[in-house]
C-alpha positions as CSV (number, residue, x, y, z in Angstrom):
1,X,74.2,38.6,63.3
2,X,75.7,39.6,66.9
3,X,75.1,43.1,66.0
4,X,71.7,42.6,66.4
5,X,72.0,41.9,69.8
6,X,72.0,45.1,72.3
7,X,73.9,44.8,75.6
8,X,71.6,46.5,78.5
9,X,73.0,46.6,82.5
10,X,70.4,44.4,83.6
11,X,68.3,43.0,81.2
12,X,69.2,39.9,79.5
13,X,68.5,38.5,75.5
14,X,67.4,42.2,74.6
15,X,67.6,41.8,70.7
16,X,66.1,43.3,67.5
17,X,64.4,40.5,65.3
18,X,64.0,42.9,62.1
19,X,66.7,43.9,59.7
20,X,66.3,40.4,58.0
21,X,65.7,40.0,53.7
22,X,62.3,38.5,52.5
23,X,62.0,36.3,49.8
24,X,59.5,39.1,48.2
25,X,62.9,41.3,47.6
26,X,62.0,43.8,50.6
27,X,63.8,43.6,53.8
28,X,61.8,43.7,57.0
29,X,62.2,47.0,59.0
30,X,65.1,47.4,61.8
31,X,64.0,48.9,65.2
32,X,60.8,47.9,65.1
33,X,60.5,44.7,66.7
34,X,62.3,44.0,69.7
35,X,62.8,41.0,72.0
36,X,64.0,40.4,75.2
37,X,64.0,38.6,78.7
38,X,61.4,40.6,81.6
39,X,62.4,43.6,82.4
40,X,61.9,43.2,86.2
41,X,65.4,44.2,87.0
42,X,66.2,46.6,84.6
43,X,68.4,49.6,85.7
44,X,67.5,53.1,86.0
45,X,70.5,53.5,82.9
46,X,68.3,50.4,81.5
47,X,65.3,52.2,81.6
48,X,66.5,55.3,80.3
49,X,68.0,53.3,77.3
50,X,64.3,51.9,76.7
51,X,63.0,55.0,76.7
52,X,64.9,56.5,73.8
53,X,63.2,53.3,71.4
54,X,59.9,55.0,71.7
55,X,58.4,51.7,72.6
56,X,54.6,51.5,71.3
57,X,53.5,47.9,72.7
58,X,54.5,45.4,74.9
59,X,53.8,42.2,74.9
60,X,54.4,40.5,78.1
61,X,54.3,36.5,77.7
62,X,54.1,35.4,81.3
63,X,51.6,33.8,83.4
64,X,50.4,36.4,86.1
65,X,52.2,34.1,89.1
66,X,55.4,35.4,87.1
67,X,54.3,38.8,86.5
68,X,53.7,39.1,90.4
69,X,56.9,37.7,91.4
70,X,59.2,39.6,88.8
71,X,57.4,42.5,88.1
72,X,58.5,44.6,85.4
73,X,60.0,48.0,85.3
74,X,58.4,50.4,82.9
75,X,60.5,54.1,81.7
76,X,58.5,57.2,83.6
77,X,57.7,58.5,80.5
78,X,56.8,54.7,79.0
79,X,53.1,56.1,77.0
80,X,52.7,52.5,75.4
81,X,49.9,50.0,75.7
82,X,51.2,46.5,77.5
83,X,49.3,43.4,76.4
84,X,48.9,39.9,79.4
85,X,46.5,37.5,79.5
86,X,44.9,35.9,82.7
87,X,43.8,32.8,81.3
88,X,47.0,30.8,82.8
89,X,46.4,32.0,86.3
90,X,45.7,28.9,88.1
91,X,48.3,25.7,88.3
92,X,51.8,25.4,88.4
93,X,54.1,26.6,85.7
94,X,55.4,23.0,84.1
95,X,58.7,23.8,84.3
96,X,58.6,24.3,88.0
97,X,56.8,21.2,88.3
98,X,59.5,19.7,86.3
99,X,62.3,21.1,87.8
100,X,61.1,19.9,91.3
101,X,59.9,16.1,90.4
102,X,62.3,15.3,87.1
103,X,65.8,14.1,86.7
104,X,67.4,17.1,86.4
105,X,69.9,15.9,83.2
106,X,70.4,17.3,80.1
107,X,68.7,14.4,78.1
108,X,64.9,15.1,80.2
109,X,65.9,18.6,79.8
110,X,65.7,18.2,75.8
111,X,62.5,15.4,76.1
112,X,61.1,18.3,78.6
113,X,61.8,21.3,76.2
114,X,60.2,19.0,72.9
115,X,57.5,18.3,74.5
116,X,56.8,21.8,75.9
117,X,57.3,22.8,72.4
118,X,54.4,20.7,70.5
119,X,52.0,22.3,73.4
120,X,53.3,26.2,73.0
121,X,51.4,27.2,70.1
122,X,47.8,26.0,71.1
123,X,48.0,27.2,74.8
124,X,44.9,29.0,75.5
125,X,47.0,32.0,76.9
126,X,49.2,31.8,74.0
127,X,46.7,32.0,71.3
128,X,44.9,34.7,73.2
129,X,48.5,36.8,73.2
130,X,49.6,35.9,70.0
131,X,46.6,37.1,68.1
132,X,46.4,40.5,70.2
133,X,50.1,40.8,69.0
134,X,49.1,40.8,65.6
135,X,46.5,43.0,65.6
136,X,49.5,45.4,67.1
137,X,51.9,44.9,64.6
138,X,48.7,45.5,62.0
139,X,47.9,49.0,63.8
140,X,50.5,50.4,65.1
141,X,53.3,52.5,63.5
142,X,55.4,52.2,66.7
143,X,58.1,50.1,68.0
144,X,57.1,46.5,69.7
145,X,58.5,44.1,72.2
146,X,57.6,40.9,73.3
147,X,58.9,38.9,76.3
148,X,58.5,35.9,78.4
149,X,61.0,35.5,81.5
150,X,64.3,34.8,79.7
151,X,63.0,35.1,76.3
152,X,64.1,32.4,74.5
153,X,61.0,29.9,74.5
154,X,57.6,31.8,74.4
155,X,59.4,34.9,72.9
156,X,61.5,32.4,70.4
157,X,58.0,31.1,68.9
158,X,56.3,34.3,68.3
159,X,59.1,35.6,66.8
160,X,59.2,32.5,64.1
161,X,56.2,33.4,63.7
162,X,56.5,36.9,62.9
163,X,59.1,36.0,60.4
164,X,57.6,33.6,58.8
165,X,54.6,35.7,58.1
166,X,56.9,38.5,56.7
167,X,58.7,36.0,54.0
168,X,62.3,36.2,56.3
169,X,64.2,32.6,54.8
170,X,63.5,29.4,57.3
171,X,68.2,29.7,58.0
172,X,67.8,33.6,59.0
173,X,64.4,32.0,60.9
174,X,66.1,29.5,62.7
175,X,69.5,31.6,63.2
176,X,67.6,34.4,64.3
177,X,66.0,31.8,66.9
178,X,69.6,30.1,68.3
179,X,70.7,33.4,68.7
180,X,69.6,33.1,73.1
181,X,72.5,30.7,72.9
182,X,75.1,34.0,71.9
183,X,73.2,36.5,73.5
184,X,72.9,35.0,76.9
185,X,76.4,33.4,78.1
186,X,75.0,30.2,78.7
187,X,78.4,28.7,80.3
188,X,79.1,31.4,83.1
189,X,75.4,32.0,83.9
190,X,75.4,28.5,85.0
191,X,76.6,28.3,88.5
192,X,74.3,30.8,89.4
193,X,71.1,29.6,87.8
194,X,72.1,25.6,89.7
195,X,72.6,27.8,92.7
196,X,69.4,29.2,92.4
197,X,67.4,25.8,91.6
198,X,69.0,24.2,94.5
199,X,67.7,26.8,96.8
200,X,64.1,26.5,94.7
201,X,64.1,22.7,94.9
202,X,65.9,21.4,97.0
203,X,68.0,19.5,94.3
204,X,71.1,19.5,92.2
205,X,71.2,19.9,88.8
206,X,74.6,19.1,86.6
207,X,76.0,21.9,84.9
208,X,75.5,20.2,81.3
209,X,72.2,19.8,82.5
210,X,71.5,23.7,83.6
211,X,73.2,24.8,80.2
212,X,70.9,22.9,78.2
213,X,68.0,24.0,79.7
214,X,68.7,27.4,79.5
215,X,69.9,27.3,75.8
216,X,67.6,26.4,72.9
217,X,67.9,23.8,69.7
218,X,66.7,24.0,66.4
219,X,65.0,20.9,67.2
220,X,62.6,22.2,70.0
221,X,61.2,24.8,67.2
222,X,61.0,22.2,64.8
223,X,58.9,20.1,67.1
224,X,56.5,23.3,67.6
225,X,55.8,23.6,63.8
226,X,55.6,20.4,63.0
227,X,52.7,20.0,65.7
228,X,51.2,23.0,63.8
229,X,51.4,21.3,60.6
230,X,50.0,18.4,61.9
231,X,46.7,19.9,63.6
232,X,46.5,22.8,60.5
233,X,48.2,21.6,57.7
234,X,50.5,25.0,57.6
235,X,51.8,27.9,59.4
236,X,49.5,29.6,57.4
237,X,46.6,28.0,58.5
238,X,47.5,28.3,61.9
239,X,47.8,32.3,61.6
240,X,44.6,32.4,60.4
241,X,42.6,29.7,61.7
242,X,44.1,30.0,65.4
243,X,45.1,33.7,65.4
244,X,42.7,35.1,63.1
245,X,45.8,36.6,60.9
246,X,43.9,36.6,57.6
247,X,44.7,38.5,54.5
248,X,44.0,41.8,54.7
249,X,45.8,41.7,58.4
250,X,48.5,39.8,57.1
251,X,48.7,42.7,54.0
252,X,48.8,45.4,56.7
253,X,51.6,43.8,59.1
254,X,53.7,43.7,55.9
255,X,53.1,46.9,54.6
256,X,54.0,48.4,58.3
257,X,57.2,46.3,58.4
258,X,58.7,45.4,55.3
259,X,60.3,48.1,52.9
């Protein structure tokens, strides 16, 4: 699985979410779909790197008050369309809030991340991105990547998504999804990230407690589908009810991914 995982200079959780078996007998289509963290500080050896995945579409996750403090770094010869949405302008991000007013533990960590979770896939920003991203993957014979800011949460979903959609087995799913917790070095990271909140908040957060919300759990995924489920009945119903994936789409996506 760690082979899927691509080590860049400066940009963290870069990792290709294809290359997994369907449960139709095909096997969904490497170096095609790509994920990562922003690419704000991406190196000039970064960028030449991107460059040579002929990139076709990205997908940037983030509300514009991230896009204007970390904005991203594109190859000079980048030709691809990138997708944002506006509609989360206005208001605090929740995790700041939370980060600045919460007990900074790993247990409201988890309760924060759950909770976040059961919200993520009926944002209004989110269902305006998610459905523009699968209109790309249905028209475009090109590479993709999708981001957030450390593309684990946001990124995680879609990609669940994606792979659900494609017939990839709910363990490579979920695997597919812990994989932020290999990719990024969660322990050594640490320090700096609590360094970082301090100077943001004013507060101290424990180690554990920095770790755990950097990581992700099976559980905080599970908590985002079953909130699907219960407001659609299915992830399929959701695709196509919320995201306007219906059949023909869906049959279009697969034909451009799966072989």
């Amino acid at each position: 699985m760690t082979g899927r995982i691509h080590a860049f200079e400066a940009l963290d959780n870069f990792r290709d979410y294809g290359d997994y078996a369907t449960t139709a007998g095909t096997r969904v289509r490497p170096g095609r779909l790509f994920r990562s963290a922003h690419q704000a500080s991406v190196s000039d050896a970064d960028l030449e790197r991107l460059s040579r995945l002929d990139i076709g579409t990205v997908i940037d996750l983030r509300r514009p008050v991230e896009r204007r403090r970390q904005p991203s770094r594109r190859p000079a010869n980048f030709t691809g369309q990138v997708v944002e949405s506006d509609l989360d302008e206005t208001g605090e991000a929740p995790h700041i809030t939370f980060l600045k007013t919460a007990d900074l533990t790993p247990d409201s960590g988890r309760r924060f991340m759950t909770e976040t979770y059961r919200e993520l896939p009926f944002a209004p920003a989110h269902l305006d991105l998610f459905a523009r991203y699968f209109r790309a993957l249905g028209e475009t014979d090109r590479p993709v990547l999708i981001h957030c800011a450390a593309g684990k949460d946001r990124t995680g979903m879609l990609a669940a998504l994606t792979h659900h959609l494609l017939g990839v087995g709910q363990d490579d799913l979920v695997e597919d999804y812990l994989l932020t917790n290999i990719a990024v070095d969660l322990e050594a990271r640490a320090p700096g990230i609590a360094e970082q909140l301090k100077a943001f908040t004013g507060r101290t957060a424990s180690h554990d407690a920095v770790v755990a919300f950097m990581g992700v759990e099976a559980a905080y995924l599970e908590a985002a589908i079953a909130a699907i489920e219960s407001q659609h009945g299915s992830i399929d119903a959701y695709l196509e009810q919320a995201l306007g994936v219906d059949a023909p789409m869906r049959d279009r996506i697969t034909e451009r991914l799966a072989e």
